[in-house]
Short mmCIF file of C-alpha atoms and ligand atoms in Angstrom, two decimals:
data_model
loop_
_atom_site.label_atom_id
_atom_site.label_comp_id
_atom_site.label_asym_id
_atom_site.label_seq_id
_atom_site.Cartn_x
_atom_site.Cartn_y
_atom_site.Cartn_z
CA MET A 1 -8.29 -30.18 -9.72
CA GLU A 2 -10.64 -27.41 -10.82
CA PHE A 3 -10.19 -23.65 -10.50
CA ASN A 4 -10.55 -20.38 -12.33
CA PHE A 5 -7.88 -17.83 -11.36
CA PHE A 6 -7.51 -14.32 -12.77
CA MET A 7 -4.97 -11.59 -11.92
CA PRO A 8 -4.64 -8.81 -14.51
CA VAL A 9 -2.68 -6.33 -12.33
CA ARG A 10 1.01 -5.70 -13.08
CA ILE A 11 2.64 -5.72 -9.66
CA VAL A 12 5.90 -3.76 -9.38
CA ALA A 13 7.61 -4.10 -5.99
CA GLY A 14 10.77 -2.88 -4.34
CA ASP A 15 12.55 0.05 -2.84
CA ASN A 16 11.91 3.25 -4.86
CA CYS A 17 9.92 1.30 -7.46
CA VAL A 18 7.80 4.34 -8.41
CA LYS A 19 10.77 6.49 -9.38
CA LYS A 20 12.67 3.61 -10.90
CA ASN A 21 9.65 2.81 -13.10
CA ALA A 22 8.42 6.35 -13.78
CA HIS A 23 8.29 5.51 -17.51
CA LEU A 24 5.39 3.13 -16.81
CA PHE A 25 3.20 6.16 -16.02
CA ALA A 26 3.83 7.64 -19.51
CA ALA A 27 1.60 5.21 -21.37
CA PHE A 28 -1.51 6.33 -19.51
CA GLY A 29 -1.90 9.78 -21.03
CA ARG A 30 -1.18 13.46 -20.40
CA ARG A 31 -3.45 14.32 -17.45
CA ALA A 32 -3.73 12.44 -14.18
CA LEU A 33 -6.03 12.85 -11.20
CA VAL A 34 -4.39 11.72 -7.96
CA VAL A 35 -6.97 10.38 -5.48
CA THR A 36 -5.58 10.24 -1.97
CA GLY A 37 -5.93 11.17 1.71
CA LYS A 38 -3.81 13.54 3.75
CA SER A 39 -0.89 11.28 4.72
CA SER A 40 0.54 10.79 1.22
CA ALA A 41 1.91 14.33 1.33
CA ARG A 42 3.97 13.33 4.39
CA ASN A 43 5.13 9.76 3.67
CA GLY A 44 6.91 10.46 0.37
CA ALA A 45 4.42 8.69 -1.91
CA LEU A 46 2.91 11.84 -3.43
CA GLU A 47 6.35 13.32 -3.90
CA ASP A 48 7.55 10.29 -5.84
CA VAL A 49 4.44 10.25 -8.03
CA VAL A 50 4.81 13.95 -8.81
CA TRP A 51 8.45 13.27 -9.68
CA ALA A 52 7.28 10.59 -12.15
CA PHE A 53 4.73 12.98 -13.69
CA ASN A 54 7.42 15.65 -14.10
CA GLN A 55 9.78 13.15 -15.75
CA ASN A 56 7.06 12.40 -18.29
CA GLY A 57 5.83 15.97 -18.73
CA GLN A 58 2.38 14.95 -17.43
CA GLN A 59 -0.11 17.33 -15.85
CA TYR A 60 -1.96 16.43 -12.66
CA GLU A 61 -4.42 17.56 -10.03
CA VAL A 62 -4.71 16.14 -6.50
CA TYR A 63 -7.99 15.25 -4.85
CA ASP A 64 -6.97 14.58 -1.24
CA ALA A 65 -10.33 14.74 0.55
CA VAL A 66 -11.05 11.02 0.76
CA PRO A 67 -12.26 10.18 4.30
CA GLN A 68 -11.87 6.85 6.08
CA ASN A 69 -14.74 4.67 4.87
CA PRO A 70 -15.32 6.61 1.62
CA THR A 71 -18.77 8.00 0.86
CA VAL A 72 -20.73 8.29 -2.36
CA ALA A 73 -20.57 12.11 -2.08
CA CYS A 74 -16.73 11.96 -1.98
CA VAL A 75 -16.38 9.74 -5.07
CA GLU A 76 -18.90 11.87 -6.97
CA GLU A 77 -16.87 14.96 -6.15
CA GLY A 78 -13.68 13.20 -7.32
CA ALA A 79 -15.40 12.16 -10.54
CA ARG A 80 -16.49 15.78 -11.19
CA LEU A 81 -12.87 16.87 -10.82
CA ALA A 82 -11.69 14.09 -13.17
CA ARG A 83 -14.24 15.14 -15.80
CA GLY A 84 -13.47 18.83 -15.33
CA MET A 85 -9.77 18.36 -15.97
CA ARG A 86 -10.39 15.69 -18.68
CA ALA A 87 -8.23 13.21 -16.80
CA ASP A 88 -6.75 10.38 -18.89
CA PHE A 89 -6.00 8.25 -15.83
CA VAL A 90 -6.25 8.03 -12.03
CA VAL A 91 -3.44 7.42 -9.56
CA ALA A 92 -4.59 6.20 -6.14
CA ILE A 93 -2.29 6.66 -3.19
CA GLY A 94 -3.22 5.56 0.33
CA GLY A 95 -4.86 2.90 2.35
CA GLY A 96 -7.97 1.04 1.28
CA SER A 97 -10.10 4.15 1.61
CA PRO A 98 -8.38 6.24 -1.11
CA MET A 99 -7.65 3.16 -3.23
CA ASP A 100 -11.32 2.11 -3.22
CA ALA A 101 -12.51 5.67 -3.74
CA ALA A 102 -10.24 5.98 -6.79
CA LYS A 103 -11.91 3.00 -8.45
CA ALA A 104 -15.35 4.56 -8.04
CA VAL A 105 -14.02 7.94 -9.22
CA ALA A 106 -12.47 6.29 -12.31
CA MET A 107 -15.77 4.57 -13.06
CA LEU A 108 -18.06 7.54 -12.44
CA ALA A 109 -15.82 9.88 -14.43
CA ARG A 110 -16.61 7.82 -17.54
CA GLN A 111 -20.04 6.37 -16.76
CA GLY A 112 -21.69 9.35 -15.05
CA SER A 113 -23.15 9.80 -11.58
CA ASP A 114 -26.89 9.13 -11.56
CA GLY A 115 -27.38 8.02 -7.96
CA SER A 116 -27.38 4.31 -8.80
CA ILE A 117 -23.83 3.44 -7.91
CA PHE A 118 -24.75 0.34 -5.89
CA THR A 119 -27.21 -1.17 -8.37
CA ARG A 120 -25.93 -0.24 -11.85
CA GLU A 121 -24.07 -2.52 -14.24
CA ILE A 122 -20.46 -1.32 -14.42
CA SER A 123 -19.22 -1.34 -17.98
CA ALA A 124 -15.61 -1.68 -19.23
CA ASP A 125 -15.47 2.12 -19.78
CA VAL A 126 -13.38 3.12 -16.72
CA LEU A 127 -10.35 5.45 -16.53
CA PRO A 128 -7.19 3.34 -16.20
CA MET A 129 -5.74 3.30 -12.68
CA ILE A 130 -2.39 3.00 -10.96
CA HIS A 131 -2.59 2.05 -7.27
CA ILE A 132 0.02 2.70 -4.58
CA PRO A 133 -0.83 1.30 -1.13
CA THR A 134 0.49 3.10 1.93
CA THR A 135 -1.07 0.66 4.41
CA ALA A 136 -0.32 -3.09 4.35
CA GLY A 137 -3.78 -4.61 4.61
CA THR A 138 -6.63 -4.28 2.19
CA GLY A 139 -4.96 -5.51 -0.98
CA SER A 140 -7.24 -3.13 -2.87
CA GLU A 141 -4.36 -2.49 -5.26
CA VAL A 142 -4.95 -5.94 -6.75
CA THR A 143 -8.71 -6.36 -6.37
CA PRO A 144 -11.72 -5.33 -8.50
CA TYR A 145 -13.64 -4.15 -5.44
CA ALA A 146 -14.48 -0.70 -4.12
CA ILE A 147 -16.24 -0.61 -0.77
CA LEU A 148 -18.30 2.49 -0.02
CA ASN A 149 -20.60 3.63 2.77
CA ASN A 150 -24.19 2.85 1.76
CA ASP A 151 -26.36 5.16 3.90
CA GLU A 152 -29.62 3.93 2.47
CA LYS A 153 -28.89 0.37 3.66
CA GLN A 154 -26.82 1.51 6.67
CA THR A 155 -23.84 -0.63 5.82
CA LYS A 156 -20.75 -0.73 3.64
CA THR A 157 -21.39 -2.07 0.14
CA SER A 158 -18.89 -3.44 -2.33
CA ILE A 159 -19.10 -2.53 -6.00
CA SER A 160 -17.23 -4.83 -8.30
CA ALA A 161 -16.38 -5.35 -11.95
CA PRO A 162 -13.38 -6.61 -13.91
CA SER A 163 -12.87 -3.03 -15.17
CA LEU A 164 -12.19 -1.92 -11.59
CA PHE A 165 -8.87 -3.80 -11.42
CA PRO A 166 -6.00 -1.30 -11.42
CA LYS A 167 -3.54 -1.63 -14.31
CA ILE A 168 -0.46 -1.34 -12.09
CA ALA A 169 0.20 -1.71 -8.36
CA PHE A 170 3.45 -0.28 -6.98
CA LEU A 171 4.52 -1.80 -3.66
CA ASP A 172 7.18 0.16 -1.73
CA ALA A 173 7.19 -0.44 2.03
CA LYS A 174 8.98 2.86 2.71
CA TYR A 175 5.60 4.63 2.39
CA THR A 176 4.34 2.57 5.36
CA ALA A 177 7.31 3.45 7.62
CA GLY A 178 5.44 6.14 9.59
CA LEU A 179 2.14 4.25 9.81
CA PRO A 180 0.87 4.48 13.42
CA LEU A 181 1.06 1.15 15.25
CA PRO A 182 -2.73 0.70 15.62
CA VAL A 183 -3.21 1.17 11.87
CA THR A 184 -0.29 -1.18 11.15
CA VAL A 185 -1.85 -3.83 13.42
CA ASN A 186 -5.45 -3.41 12.18
CA THR A 187 -4.43 -3.51 8.52
CA ALA A 188 -2.23 -6.61 9.05
CA ILE A 189 -5.21 -8.35 10.72
CA ASP A 190 -7.39 -7.37 7.72
CA ALA A 191 -4.91 -9.14 5.42
CA ILE A 192 -4.87 -12.25 7.66
CA SER A 193 -8.65 -12.23 7.49
CA HIS A 194 -8.59 -12.01 3.69
CA ALA A 195 -6.26 -15.05 3.41
CA VAL A 196 -8.31 -17.08 5.94
CA GLU A 197 -11.71 -16.13 4.52
CA GLY A 198 -10.47 -16.79 1.00
CA MET A 199 -9.73 -20.42 1.99
CA LEU A 200 -13.34 -20.74 3.19
CA SER A 201 -14.96 -19.30 0.09
CA VAL A 202 -17.15 -21.28 -2.27
CA ARG A 203 -14.77 -19.99 -4.99
CA ALA A 204 -11.57 -21.19 -3.25
CA GLY A 205 -9.36 -23.44 -5.35
CA GLU A 206 -5.87 -24.94 -5.29
CA LEU A 207 -4.14 -21.86 -6.60
CA SER A 208 -5.94 -19.35 -4.36
CA ASP A 209 -5.28 -21.62 -1.37
CA ALA A 210 -1.57 -21.76 -2.31
CA VAL A 211 -1.44 -17.95 -2.46
CA ALA A 212 -3.32 -17.73 0.86
CA ARG A 213 -0.80 -20.06 2.56
CA GLU A 214 2.08 -18.04 1.17
CA SER A 215 0.41 -14.83 2.32
CA LEU A 216 -0.08 -16.10 5.88
CA GLY A 217 3.60 -17.11 6.06
CA HIS A 218 4.70 -13.56 5.22
CA LEU A 219 2.16 -11.86 7.45
CA PHE A 220 2.90 -14.02 10.48
CA SER A 221 6.65 -13.61 9.99
CA ALA A 222 6.07 -10.04 11.27
CA TYR A 223 3.88 -11.12 14.19
CA GLY A 224 6.57 -10.67 16.83
CA ALA A 225 7.29 -7.17 15.57
CA LEU A 226 3.59 -6.30 15.55
CA ARG A 227 3.27 -7.58 19.08
CA GLY A 228 6.36 -5.71 20.27
CA GLY A 229 5.42 -2.54 18.45
CA GLU A 230 8.79 -2.07 16.72
CA LEU A 231 8.79 -2.82 12.99
CA THR A 232 11.85 -2.84 10.75
CA HIS A 233 11.79 -2.08 7.04
CA ALA A 234 12.06 -5.83 6.43
CA ASP A 235 8.96 -6.44 8.60
CA ARG A 236 7.06 -3.78 6.68
CA CYS A 237 8.12 -5.40 3.38
CA GLU A 238 6.77 -8.75 4.61
CA LEU A 239 3.44 -7.16 5.61
CA LEU A 240 3.07 -5.24 2.34
CA TYR A 241 3.81 -8.33 0.26
CA GLY A 242 1.67 -10.59 2.43
CA ALA A 243 -1.22 -8.15 2.19
CA ALA A 244 -0.95 -7.92 -1.60
CA LEU A 245 -0.95 -11.73 -1.80
CA ALA A 246 -4.06 -11.85 0.38
CA GLY A 247 -5.57 -9.30 -2.01
CA VAL A 248 -4.80 -11.66 -4.90
CA VAL A 249 -6.70 -14.36 -2.97
CA ILE A 250 -9.86 -12.32 -2.41
CA ALA A 251 -9.74 -10.94 -5.95
CA ASN A 252 -10.49 -14.57 -6.90
CA THR A 253 -12.55 -15.80 -3.97
CA GLY A 254 -14.32 -12.79 -2.47
CA THR A 255 -14.67 -12.43 1.31
CA THR A 256 -16.99 -14.36 3.59
CA PRO A 257 -19.13 -13.69 6.70
CA VAL A 258 -16.43 -12.04 8.79
CA HIS A 259 -16.36 -9.08 6.39
CA GLY A 260 -20.16 -9.00 6.09
CA MET A 261 -20.45 -8.91 9.89
CA GLY A 262 -17.57 -6.51 10.44
CA TYR A 263 -19.31 -3.87 8.34
CA CYS A 264 -21.91 -3.50 11.13
CA LEU A 265 -19.21 -2.70 13.68
CA THR A 266 -17.56 -0.21 11.32
CA TYR A 267 -20.70 1.47 10.02
CA PHE A 268 -22.44 1.90 13.39
CA HIS A 269 -19.47 2.23 15.77
CA GLY A 270 -16.51 3.34 13.64
CA VAL A 271 -14.47 0.23 14.55
CA PRO A 272 -11.56 0.21 12.03
CA HIS A 273 -12.15 -2.32 9.28
CA GLY A 274 -9.28 -4.71 10.08
CA ARG A 275 -9.93 -4.56 13.82
CA ALA A 276 -13.63 -5.42 13.23
CA ASN A 277 -12.54 -8.53 11.28
CA GLY A 278 -9.99 -9.51 13.93
CA LEU A 279 -12.56 -9.31 16.71
CA LEU A 280 -14.88 -11.73 14.86
CA LEU A 281 -12.45 -14.11 13.12
CA PRO A 282 -11.55 -16.56 15.95
CA ALA A 283 -15.19 -17.20 16.93
CA PHE A 284 -16.16 -17.49 13.25
CA LEU A 285 -13.46 -20.18 12.80
CA ARG A 286 -14.79 -22.08 15.84
CA VAL A 287 -18.26 -22.21 14.27
CA CYS A 288 -16.74 -23.31 10.97
CA ALA A 289 -14.75 -26.02 12.74
CA ARG A 290 -17.94 -27.35 14.34
CA LYS A 291 -19.89 -27.39 11.08
CA ASP A 292 -17.14 -28.48 8.70
CA PRO A 293 -14.14 -29.79 10.65
CA ALA A 294 -12.19 -31.07 7.63
CA ARG A 295 -12.32 -27.81 5.67
CA THR A 296 -11.50 -25.70 8.73
CA ALA A 297 -8.59 -27.99 9.67
CA ARG A 298 -6.96 -26.97 6.37
CA VAL A 299 -7.13 -23.35 7.47
CA PHE A 300 -5.52 -24.09 10.83
CA ALA A 301 -2.84 -26.09 9.05
CA ALA A 302 -2.14 -23.05 6.88
CA LEU A 303 -1.99 -20.89 10.00
CA GLY A 304 0.31 -23.45 11.68
CA MET A 305 -1.68 -23.29 14.91
CA ASP A 306 -4.93 -24.46 16.46
CA ALA A 307 -8.08 -22.43 17.26
CA ASP A 308 -6.96 -21.54 20.78
CA ALA A 309 -3.48 -20.40 19.76
CA PHE A 310 -4.93 -18.33 16.90
CA ALA A 311 -7.46 -16.70 19.20
CA ASP A 312 -4.69 -15.92 21.75
CA LYS A 313 -2.45 -14.39 19.10
CA LEU A 314 -5.18 -12.12 17.78
CA ALA A 315 -6.32 -11.18 21.30
CA ALA A 316 -2.79 -10.10 22.18
CA LEU A 317 -2.83 -7.71 19.21
CA LEU A 318 -6.37 -6.41 19.75
CA GLY A 319 -6.25 -5.57 23.46
CA SER A 320 -9.50 -4.90 25.30
CA ARG A 321 -12.54 -5.56 23.18
CA GLU A 322 -15.63 -3.57 22.38
CA CYS A 323 -18.88 -4.90 23.93
CA TYR A 324 -22.41 -4.46 22.66
CA ALA A 325 -25.82 -5.22 24.11
CA ASP A 326 -27.58 -8.44 23.19
CA ALA A 327 -30.41 -6.72 21.28
CA THR A 328 -27.86 -4.83 19.23
CA LEU A 329 -26.05 -8.03 18.28
CA ARG A 330 -29.32 -9.75 17.32
CA ASP A 331 -30.02 -6.79 15.02
CA TYR A 332 -26.52 -7.01 13.52
CA ALA A 333 -26.88 -10.75 12.94
CA ARG A 334 -30.14 -10.06 11.05
CA ARG A 335 -28.51 -7.32 8.99
CA ALA A 336 -25.36 -9.35 8.27
CA ALA A 337 -27.41 -12.38 7.18
CA ALA A 338 -28.62 -10.30 4.22
CA ASN A 339 -25.05 -9.55 3.09
CA LYS A 340 -23.89 -11.32 -0.08
CA ASN A 341 -20.62 -12.39 1.64
CA ILE A 342 -22.62 -14.90 3.69
CA LYS A 343 -23.59 -17.00 0.68
CA ASN A 344 -19.97 -16.86 -0.49
CA CYS A 345 -18.93 -19.07 2.42
CA ALA A 346 -18.38 -22.80 1.76
CA VAL A 347 -19.56 -23.48 5.32
CA PRO A 348 -23.25 -22.55 5.32
CA MET A 349 -23.99 -19.88 7.92
CA GLU A 350 -27.43 -19.16 9.34
CA GLU A 351 -28.46 -15.97 11.17
CA ALA A 352 -28.21 -17.92 14.46
CA ASP A 353 -24.56 -18.79 13.65
CA LEU A 354 -23.80 -15.12 12.99
CA TYR A 355 -25.39 -14.17 16.29
CA GLU A 356 -23.28 -16.83 18.04
CA VAL A 357 -20.11 -15.32 16.48
CA PHE A 358 -21.11 -11.76 17.45
CA LYS A 359 -22.01 -12.85 20.98
CA ALA A 360 -18.77 -14.76 21.57
CA SER A 361 -16.69 -11.92 20.08
CA VAL A 362 -18.21 -8.67 21.25
CA GLY A 363 -21.05 -9.69 23.55
CA ALA A 364 -21.55 -7.70 26.73
P1 NAP O 401 -7.63 3.74 5.55
O1 NAP O 401 -8.98 4.15 5.95
O2 NAP O 401 -7.29 3.82 4.10
O3 NAP O 401 -6.51 4.51 6.36
C1 NAP O 401 -6.53 4.50 7.77
C2 NAP O 401 -5.78 5.71 8.34
O4 NAP O 401 -4.41 5.57 8.08
C3 NAP O 401 -6.22 7.03 7.69
O5 NAP O 401 -6.29 8.01 8.69
C4 NAP O 401 -5.06 7.33 6.74
O6 NAP O 401 -4.91 8.74 6.50
C5 NAP O 401 -3.91 6.79 7.49
N1 NAP O 401 -2.74 6.40 6.68
C6 NAP O 401 -2.76 5.69 5.52
N2 NAP O 401 -1.48 5.48 5.09
C7 NAP O 401 -0.66 6.08 6.01
C8 NAP O 401 0.75 6.19 6.14
N3 NAP O 401 1.59 5.60 5.29
N4 NAP O 401 1.26 6.89 7.19
C9 NAP O 401 0.41 7.44 8.13
N5 NAP O 401 -0.94 7.36 8.06
C10 NAP O 401 -1.47 6.67 7.02
O7 NAP O 401 -7.42 2.23 6.12
P2 NAP O 401 -7.28 0.80 5.43
O8 NAP O 401 -7.47 -0.16 6.50
O9 NAP O 401 -6.07 0.72 4.57
O10 NAP O 401 -8.53 0.74 4.45
C11 NAP O 401 -9.81 0.46 4.96
C12 NAP O 401 -10.81 0.58 3.84
O11 NAP O 401 -10.51 -0.39 2.82
C13 NAP O 401 -12.22 0.28 4.33
O12 NAP O 401 -13.12 1.19 3.72
C14 NAP O 401 -12.44 -1.15 3.83
O13 NAP O 401 -13.83 -1.43 3.64
C15 NAP O 401 -11.67 -1.16 2.53
N6 NAP O 401 -11.26 -2.47 2.03
C16 NAP O 401 -11.19 -2.66 0.70
C17 NAP O 401 -10.83 -3.89 0.19
C18 NAP O 401 -10.83 -4.11 -1.30
O14 NAP O 401 -10.58 -5.23 -1.77
N7 NAP O 401 -11.05 -3.10 -2.09
C19 NAP O 401 -10.47 -4.94 1.04
C20 NAP O 401 -10.52 -4.68 2.40
C21 NAP O 401 -10.90 -3.46 2.90
P3 NAP O 401 -5.25 9.41 5.06
O15 NAP O 401 -6.23 8.54 4.34
O16 NAP O 401 -5.75 10.77 5.38
O17 NAP O 401 -3.95 9.46 4.31
ZN1 ZN O 402 -10.88 -6.39 4.47
#
């Protein structure tokens, strides 16, 4: 047995956990910048956080202009605000977009914006962060990654450093109650992809595999509800917990080609992140099964189904698929082959394999 597992995030879960644990905010300082999108003002999350600030006599400002697929311009603006108000800490509320943006804001606020966000060394000097997910998918609340649009390279690029781990993640499924069904489905598929890809990473180990299996059990327990379109609070708790566990997996393993390929569909066509992964995952697993049957069999054992059943289950959630021309997919395979996620896969993937996956998944 050989592994190296690290998880420095305090995870506080349960109904009303923000208000019940408002005292945990007090240790972070007097002034907070909240980094969020628009929905947190409607789903109760911002209200609970403001309640906690008021309990502690803390001042705050809200930066709620984070778009889906955050940009460098947006995180630089957030960092200017943080510096201007001399923020002591950052509270991220939202899906992966605001949670990732908050990490970059917390870093730039202390380390300055000099246009080199994708190439610089990220030091330990980052504002401390508290993360509150309002989607059940990315697991960003427990990862050291922030994924931003990289217009120079025409893709999404991950920045990563141990200092980008949040200090606390609060998990309360009530914030996800009003999540539109397509977002609920896409984000759940993202989490499934994290658990599956984590098991195929060169950095996978016994403990990350155990967490991945546990994660898949929780995520698939809500499959019937996702398929039927009616989710109870209990279903949403399962998804939120399963997604956080899948985040714990990728915090240790990183993601693999599905994410690297999916960025093409998101960057060029606006396909939501989780949906992009879901479109590609079944064909990716078939290529893995051909090249490394034993390793891939462990993934299907964790899923409790074979390749066909898994493909059918995802297809039922995804509905009609996007289709792209052959030349486009060849271009995407070339671009994706340069992504660092490809080398992170324990099953070696060549550009031709990536093209095969694209073609089988979203070929015209
Ligand atoms: P998202 O882009 O954060 O949110 C999708 C949509 O859902 C937005 O319109 C958002 O609106 C809305 N929304 C969020 N919570 C809601 C709620 N409770 N009720 C109603 N609407 C709500 O989507 P996501 O899938 O969670 O995050 C995707 C991003 O995460 C991508 O950029 C992806 O690359 C990244 N990601 C990061 C990691 C990581 O480890 N860091 C892992 C996977 C993916 P508002 O934002 O306006 O509120
Ligand atoms: Zn993802």
